[in-house]
Coordinates of C-alpha atoms in Angstrom, one line a residue:
Chain A
X1 CA 27.1 -56.1 16.8
X2 CA 27.0 -52.0 17.3
X3 CA 28.9 -49.3 15.8
X4 CA 29.1 -46.0 15.4
X5 CA 29.6 -45.3 11.7
X6 CA 30.8 -47.2 9.1
X7 CA 32.8 -48.5 7.7
X8 CA 33.7 -50.9 10.2
X9 CA 37.5 -51.5 11.2
X10 CA 38.7 -53.6 8.4
X11 CA 41.7 -55.7 10.7
X12 CA 38.7 -57.3 12.0
X13 CA 37.2 -58.6 9.0
X14 CA 38.6 -61.9 9.1
X15 CA 37.0 -62.6 12.5
X16 CA 33.5 -60.9 11.6
X17 CA 30.6 -63.3 11.0
X18 CA 28.4 -62.8 8.2
X19 CA 25.7 -59.8 8.4
X20 CA 22.0 -60.2 7.8
X21 CA 20.7 -57.1 8.4
X22 CA 21.7 -53.5 9.5
X23 CA 19.7 -51.3 11.4
X24 CA 20.5 -47.8 11.1
X25 CA 19.6 -45.4 14.0
X26 CA 18.7 -41.7 13.4
X27 CA 17.6 -39.7 17.3
X28 CA 15.2 -37.2 15.7
X29 CA 16.9 -35.4 18.6
X30 CA 20.0 -34.6 16.6
X31 CA 20.8 -33.7 13.3
X32 CA 24.3 -35.3 13.4
X33 CA 23.2 -38.6 13.6
X34 CA 21.0 -38.2 10.5
X35 CA 24.0 -36.9 8.6
X36 CA 25.9 -39.8 10.4
X37 CA 23.5 -42.2 9.3
X38 CA 23.4 -40.5 5.3
X39 CA 27.6 -40.8 5.4
X40 CA 27.5 -44.6 6.5
X41 CA 25.2 -45.7 3.9
X42 CA 27.6 -45.2 0.9
X43 CA 29.7 -47.9 2.7
X44 CA 27.0 -50.4 2.1
X45 CA 26.9 -53.0 -0.5
X46 CA 24.3 -52.7 -3.1
X47 CA 23.1 -56.0 -2.4
X48 CA 22.3 -55.2 1.8
X49 CA 19.3 -52.8 0.2
X50 CA 17.4 -55.8 -1.5
X51 CA 15.7 -55.9 2.1
X52 CA 18.6 -56.3 4.7
X53 CA 19.0 -52.7 5.6
X54 CA 16.4 -50.9 7.7
X55 CA 16.1 -47.0 9.7
X56 CA 15.1 -47.3 13.1
X57 CA 14.0 -43.5 14.1
X58 CA 14.6 -43.3 18.2
X59 CA 12.9 -40.5 20.4
X60 CA 9.5 -39.8 18.7
X61 CA 7.7 -39.3 21.7
X62 CA 9.2 -35.9 22.4
X63 CA 8.0 -33.8 20.0
X64 CA 9.6 -30.4 21.2
X65 CA 13.1 -32.1 20.9
X66 CA 12.8 -32.4 17.3
X67 CA 15.7 -31.3 15.1
X68 CA 15.2 -33.6 12.0
X69 CA 12.5 -33.2 9.5
X70 CA 10.7 -36.5 9.6
X71 CA 10.1 -35.2 5.6
X72 CA 14.0 -35.9 4.9
X73 CA 13.7 -39.4 6.6
X74 CA 11.0 -40.6 4.6
X75 CA 12.8 -40.0 1.5
X76 CA 16.0 -41.4 2.8
X77 CA 14.0 -44.7 3.4
X78 CA 11.8 -44.1 -0.6
X79 CA 15.9 -43.7 -2.1
X80 CA 17.3 -46.5 -0.4
X81 CA 14.3 -49.0 -0.6
X82 CA 14.6 -49.9 3.0
X83 CA 11.8 -49.9 5.7
X84 CA 11.7 -46.5 8.6
X85 CA 10.3 -48.1 11.8
X86 CA 9.8 -45.6 14.4
X87 CA 10.3 -45.9 18.6
X88 CA 10.7 -44.5 21.5
X89 CA 13.9 -46.2 23.6
X90 CA 12.6 -44.8 26.8
X91 CA 9.4 -46.5 27.3
X92 CA 9.9 -50.3 28.1
X93 CA 7.1 -51.4 26.4
X94 CA 7.7 -50.0 22.9
X95 CA 12.1 -50.9 23.3
X96 CA 11.1 -54.6 23.8
X97 CA 8.1 -54.6 21.2
X98 CA 10.4 -53.1 18.7
X99 CA 13.3 -55.8 19.6
X100 CA 10.8 -58.3 19.1
X101 CA 10.0 -56.9 15.7
X102 CA 13.8 -56.0 15.0
X103 CA 14.7 -59.9 15.6
X104 CA 11.7 -61.4 13.5
X105 CA 12.7 -59.2 10.3
X106 CA 16.8 -60.5 11.7
X107 CA 15.2 -63.6 11.3
X108 CA 13.8 -63.5 8.0
X109 CA 16.8 -61.6 6.6
X110 CA 19.1 -64.5 8.1
X111 CA 16.7 -67.1 6.0
X112 CA 15.5 -68.5 9.3
X113 CA 12.1 -68.2 7.9
X114 CA 11.0 -70.4 4.9
X115 CA 8.5 -69.7 2.4
X116 CA 9.7 -66.2 3.3
X117 CA 13.0 -64.1 1.8
X118 CA 14.4 -60.9 2.8
X119 CA 13.8 -59.0 -0.4
X120 CA 9.7 -60.1 -0.1
X121 CA 9.6 -59.0 3.5
X122 CA 10.8 -55.7 2.9
X123 CA 8.6 -55.1 -0.4
X124 CA 5.6 -56.0 1.9
X125 CA 7.2 -53.6 4.9
X126 CA 7.6 -50.9 2.3
X127 CA 3.6 -51.5 0.6
X128 CA 2.0 -51.2 4.1
X129 CA 3.5 -48.2 4.9
X130 CA 2.7 -46.2 1.6
X131 CA -1.1 -47.0 2.4
Chain B
X1 CA -0.6 -4.2 4.7
X2 CA 1.3 -2.2 7.9
X3 CA -1.7 -0.5 9.2
X4 CA -1.0 -1.0 13.0
X5 CA 0.0 2.0 15.0
X6 CA 2.8 1.2 16.5
X7 CA 2.3 3.6 19.1
X8 CA -0.5 1.2 20.2
X9 CA 2.0 -2.3 20.0
X10 CA 5.1 -1.1 21.8
X11 CA 3.8 -2.3 24.7
X12 CA 5.1 -5.9 23.4
X13 CA 8.6 -4.6 22.4
X14 CA 11.7 -5.3 24.6
X15 CA 9.6 -7.4 27.6
X16 CA 10.0 -11.0 27.9
X17 CA 6.8 -13.0 27.4
X18 CA 5.8 -16.7 28.2
X19 CA 4.1 -18.4 25.1
X20 CA 0.9 -20.3 25.4
X21 CA -1.5 -22.1 22.7
X22 CA -5.2 -21.5 23.8
X23 CA -7.8 -23.2 22.5
X24 CA -11.3 -21.4 20.8
X25 CA -13.5 -19.9 23.6
X26 CA -16.6 -20.2 24.2
X27 CA -19.3 -17.6 23.5
X28 CA -17.1 -14.7 24.1
X29 CA -17.5 -11.3 23.3
X30 CA -16.3 -8.2 22.7
X31 CA -18.8 -6.3 23.9
X32 CA -18.8 -7.2 26.9
X33 CA -15.0 -6.6 28.2
X34 CA -15.9 -4.2 31.2
X35 CA -18.1 -6.8 32.5
X36 CA -15.3 -9.6 31.7
X37 CA -12.8 -7.1 33.8
X38 CA -15.5 -7.1 36.7
X39 CA -16.1 -10.9 36.5
X40 CA -12.2 -11.5 37.1
X41 CA -11.6 -8.8 39.7
X42 CA -13.9 -10.6 41.6
X43 CA -12.4 -14.1 41.0
X44 CA -9.2 -13.0 42.0
X45 CA -10.7 -11.1 45.6
X46 CA -11.6 -14.6 46.2
X47 CA -8.5 -16.4 45.2
X48 CA -7.3 -13.8 47.7
X49 CA -9.6 -14.7 50.3
X50 CA -8.8 -18.1 49.9
X51 CA -5.4 -17.7 50.8
X52 CA -4.0 -18.2 47.5
X53 CA -2.6 -14.4 47.7
X54 CA -0.4 -13.5 45.1
X55 CA 1.2 -10.3 46.7
X56 CA 2.2 -10.3 50.2
X57 CA 0.7 -6.3 50.3
X58 CA -2.0 -6.8 52.3
X59 CA -3.5 -3.1 51.8
X60 CA -3.3 -4.2 48.3
X61 CA -6.2 -4.2 45.5
X62 CA -6.2 -5.8 42.1
X63 CA -7.4 -3.6 39.5
X64 CA -8.5 -5.5 36.4
X65 CA -8.3 -3.9 33.0
X66 CA -9.7 -5.6 29.7
X67 CA -9.2 -4.1 26.2
X68 CA -9.6 -4.4 22.5
X69 CA -6.8 -3.9 20.3
X70 CA -8.3 -4.0 16.1
X71 CA -4.4 -2.8 15.7
X72 CA -2.9 -6.2 16.4
X73 CA -3.9 -8.7 14.0
X74 CA -2.9 -10.1 10.8
X75 CA -6.2 -9.4 8.5
X76 CA -9.5 -8.5 8.9
X77 CA -10.4 -12.0 9.4
X78 CA -8.7 -12.2 12.4
X79 CA -10.2 -11.5 15.9
X80 CA -8.6 -8.3 17.6
X81 CA -6.5 -8.9 20.2
X82 CA -7.5 -8.8 23.4
X83 CA -5.6 -7.3 26.6
X84 CA -6.1 -7.9 30.0
X85 CA -3.6 -5.7 32.6
X86 CA -3.6 -6.2 36.2
X87 CA -2.4 -3.4 38.6
X88 CA -2.0 -3.0 42.2
X89 CA -3.4 -0.1 43.7
X90 CA -3.6 0.7 47.3
X91 CA -7.1 0.4 48.8
X92 CA -6.7 3.5 50.9
X93 CA -5.4 5.5 47.4
X94 CA -8.1 6.1 44.2
X95 CA -5.6 7.8 42.4
X96 CA -4.4 6.4 39.2
X97 CA -0.9 7.7 39.8
X98 CA -0.6 5.5 42.0
X99 CA -1.4 1.8 40.1
X100 CA 1.5 0.0 39.1
X101 CA 1.1 -2.9 36.1
X102 CA 2.3 -6.0 37.4
X103 CA 0.9 -8.3 34.7
X104 CA -0.3 -8.4 31.5
X105 CA -1.4 -11.1 29.3
X106 CA -2.5 -10.6 25.1
X107 CA -4.5 -13.4 23.5
X108 CA -4.0 -12.4 19.6
X109 CA -4.7 -14.3 16.4
X110 CA -2.3 -12.7 13.3
X111 CA -3.3 -14.7 10.0
X112 CA -5.1 -17.8 11.8
X113 CA -7.4 -18.4 8.8
X114 CA -6.2 -22.3 9.1
X115 CA -7.9 -22.8 12.3
X116 CA -10.6 -19.6 12.3
X117 CA -12.3 -20.9 9.5
X118 CA -12.8 -24.6 11.0
X119 CA -14.1 -23.8 13.5
X120 CA -17.9 -23.5 14.7
X121 CA -20.1 -20.0 14.8
X122 CA -19.7 -19.2 18.8
X123 CA -16.1 -20.0 19.4
X124 CA -13.6 -16.8 19.2
X125 CA -10.2 -18.1 17.7
X126 CA -7.5 -16.2 19.6
X127 CA -4.7 -19.0 19.6
X128 CA -1.7 -17.4 20.7
X129 CA -1.3 -16.0 24.6
X130 CA 1.5 -14.3 25.6
X131 CA 1.9 -13.4 29.4
X132 CA 4.4 -11.0 31.0
X133 CA 4.1 -11.1 35.1
X134 CA 4.3 -13.3 38.0
X135 CA 3.3 -17.3 37.2
X136 CA 0.7 -17.2 40.0
X137 CA -0.7 -14.2 38.1
X138 CA -1.1 -16.2 35.1
X139 CA -2.5 -19.4 36.8
X140 CA -5.3 -17.3 38.1
X141 CA -6.4 -15.4 35.1
X142 CA -5.9 -18.5 32.8
X143 CA -8.3 -20.6 35.4
X144 CA -11.0 -18.0 35.6
X145 CA -10.9 -18.0 31.5
X146 CA -10.8 -21.7 31.2
X147 CA -14.3 -21.8 33.6
X148 CA -15.5 -19.2 31.8
X149 CA -14.9 -20.0 28.0
X150 CA -14.1 -23.5 28.2
X151 CA -10.5 -23.2 26.6
X152 CA -7.6 -24.8 27.8
X153 CA -3.8 -23.3 27.9
X154 CA -0.8 -25.3 27.2
X155 CA 3.0 -23.7 27.2
X156 CA 4.0 -23.5 23.8
X157 CA 7.8 -24.9 23.8
X158 CA 9.1 -24.5 20.8
X159 CA 11.3 -27.6 18.8
X160 CA 15.0 -27.1 17.5
X161 CA 13.5 -27.3 14.2
X162 CA 11.4 -24.4 14.8
X163 CA 14.2 -22.7 16.4
X164 CA 16.6 -22.9 13.2
X165 CA 13.5 -21.2 10.9
X166 CA 13.6 -18.4 13.3
X167 CA 17.3 -18.2 12.8
X168 CA 17.3 -18.5 9.2
X169 CA 14.0 -15.9 8.8
X170 CA 15.3 -13.5 11.3
X171 CA 18.9 -13.2 10.1
X172 CA 17.3 -12.4 6.3
X173 CA 15.3 -9.2 7.8
X174 CA 17.2 -6.0 6.8
X175 CA 17.4 -4.0 9.7
X176 CA 18.6 -0.1 9.6
X177 CA 21.5 -1.1 12.3
X178 CA 22.8 -3.9 12.6
X179 CA 24.3 -4.0 16.1
X180 CA 22.9 -7.3 17.8
X181 CA 25.2 -10.3 16.6
X182 CA 23.0 -13.0 15.9
X183 CA 23.6 -15.9 18.9
X184 CA 22.3 -19.2 19.0
X185 CA 22.8 -21.0 22.3
X186 CA 23.4 -25.1 22.3
X187 CA 22.4 -27.6 25.3
X188 CA 24.4 -30.5 25.6
X189 CA 22.6 -32.7 28.6
X190 CA 24.3 -36.1 28.1
X191 CA 27.0 -35.5 30.1
X192 CA 27.6 -35.4 34.2
X193 CA 27.4 -31.7 33.8
X194 CA 25.0 -30.1 31.6
X195 CA 26.4 -27.8 29.1
X196 CA 25.6 -24.7 27.3
X197 CA 27.4 -24.1 24.1
X198 CA 27.1 -20.2 23.1
X199 CA 27.6 -19.5 19.4
X200 CA 27.3 -15.7 18.2
X201 CA 28.0 -14.5 15.0
X202 CA 28.6 -10.9 13.5
X203 CA 25.3 -9.8 12.4
X204 CA 26.8 -8.7 8.6
X205 CA 28.4 -12.2 8.6
X206 CA 25.2 -14.2 9.4
X207 CA 23.0 -12.0 6.8
X208 CA 25.7 -12.3 4.2
X209 CA 25.6 -16.6 4.7
X210 CA 21.6 -16.1 4.3
X211 CA 21.5 -14.0 1.3
X212 CA 23.7 -16.7 -0.6
X213 CA 21.4 -19.8 1.2
X214 CA 18.4 -18.0 -0.2
X215 CA 17.4 -18.3 -3.5
X216 CA 14.2 -16.6 -3.6
X217 CA 13.3 -13.1 -2.0
X218 CA 10.5 -13.4 0.4
X219 CA 10.0 -17.4 0.5
X220 CA 12.4 -19.6 2.4
X221 CA 12.5 -23.8 2.0
X222 CA 13.4 -26.1 4.6
X223 CA 16.3 -27.0 2.6
X224 CA 17.9 -23.5 2.2
X225 CA 17.7 -23.5 6.8
X226 CA 19.2 -27.1 6.5
X227 CA 21.8 -25.2 4.3
X228 CA 22.4 -22.3 6.3
X229 CA 22.6 -24.2 9.6
X230 CA 24.6 -27.1 8.4
X231 CA 27.4 -24.2 7.3
X232 CA 27.0 -22.5 11.0
X233 CA 27.7 -25.7 11.9
X234 CA 30.7 -26.9 9.9
X235 CA 32.2 -23.4 10.7
X236 CA 32.4 -23.9 14.1
X237 CA 33.2 -27.8 13.9
X238 CA 36.7 -26.6 12.1
X239 CA 37.2 -24.5 14.8
X240 CA 36.2 -26.5 18.0
X241 CA 35.8 -29.9 16.8
X242 CA 32.1 -29.9 18.0
X243 CA 29.1 -31.1 16.6
X244 CA 26.5 -29.0 17.3
X245 CA 24.5 -31.2 15.1
X246 CA 24.4 -33.3 18.4
X247 CA 23.0 -31.1 20.2
X248 CA 19.7 -29.6 21.1
X249 CA 19.3 -25.9 19.8
X250 CA 17.4 -24.1 22.8
X251 CA 17.9 -20.3 22.2
X252 CA 17.8 -18.0 18.9
X253 CA 18.3 -14.3 19.5
X254 CA 18.8 -11.6 17.0
X255 CA 18.2 -8.1 16.0
X256 CA 14.4 -8.8 15.2
X257 CA 13.3 -11.4 17.9
X258 CA 14.9 -13.7 20.5
X259 CA 13.0 -16.9 21.3
X260 CA 13.5 -20.2 24.0
X261 CA 12.4 -23.6 23.5
X262 CA 11.1 -22.9 26.5
X263 CA 8.3 -21.1 24.9
X264 CA 9.8 -17.6 25.8
X265 CA 10.3 -14.5 23.3
X266 CA 11.5 -11.3 22.6
X267 CA 10.5 -8.8 20.4
X268 CA 13.0 -6.2 19.3
X269 CA 11.8 -4.4 16.2
X270 CA 8.3 -3.0 15.6
X271 CA 8.8 -3.3 12.1
X272 CA 8.9 -7.0 12.0
X273 CA 6.4 -7.4 15.2
X274 CA 3.4 -8.8 12.7
X275 CA 5.6 -11.3 10.9
X276 CA 6.8 -12.7 14.3
X277 CA 3.8 -13.2 15.6
X278 CA 2.3 -14.9 12.8
X279 CA 5.1 -17.1 12.8
X280 CA 4.1 -17.9 16.6
X281 CA 0.2 -18.2 15.6
X282 CA 1.4 -20.7 13.1
X283 CA 3.1 -22.7 15.7
X284 CA 0.2 -21.8 18.4
X285 CA -2.3 -23.6 15.7
X286 CA -0.5 -26.5 15.1
X287 CA 0.1 -26.8 18.7
X288 CA -3.9 -27.0 19.3
X289 CA -4.6 -29.6 16.3

């Protein structure tokens, strides 16, 4: 399900399936997208931040178009205890690889991978990013 | 310390300069400038013979002058700037008055210790290259320098992030007569017809806003720049319901200087010339590394 911002419209609450993973997309070329994500985060229940949230930064290929400071994004990931992934949507190979990564994360968050919980996977991702 | 003679550097003002970053020059020497001028002149003549003529006038010679500008630098550690000038002169007339300056290129380094400290002995650090004149001359001069000193040139584009730093920094500068408005130009490319939005702010209002944001005079933080820009964006949104933060900042114009994201600069105040060059040197150095 794709949404431009949160909260989701309440009219469809009863029809909505369980949400296993929230991917917040930040376009490095748009300061507005960062502000939008920051505002939307306020509407997310705290339980999601135990491994069911991640930040996806797009547009990282073109340094000359950078409108958002990378440090601000790292800090966001730290403040919300969630991993930060980088990708370039315009390159097919990277797009496909990123989609596969997210799909794998979703499987874990939905509980379809035995022995790995969303929380353990989330902390694994964060620790490897720190290195 | 301001020891730069404003007369010597006045040629930089009020002209549009294209920006390039240059890797360090191998075995360049200030003592051989006249020889370099002769060699470059011969190179240009040879290119002209090959049919890569740059000017239509067949009877015109290109005269090359290479000079050193010791006034154009930040500290004593910096390499003195090198100025290359191409003039057109009719082959029949040797009168100096009939020479027309057609192209200028200036290699400089203003407070470039970050790079100059790291490079080996035989290399000269002049990371910023400014050009004014036809692109065809730029590429000929660039090729000669590349061949002779084993360096490489890259167009120095300026990101929206860096442009907003310039907007904040230059708005804060004290200028005697604030007659030039602070202007920001944004490009919206995702529409079927690309749209350019020009946002002009009265210079005194812009300065007043910056003065409330900046906490320590002489110091600027990323946070302060963000707050400054956010104020401008929300003011615009209140009036026009457009989120400028979702667009690309492409040009910044103030009384001090104007900069375009394609790597074009115009210096407007001799008083702040060194400051702007220092910022551009920093950008050039990070572009190289």
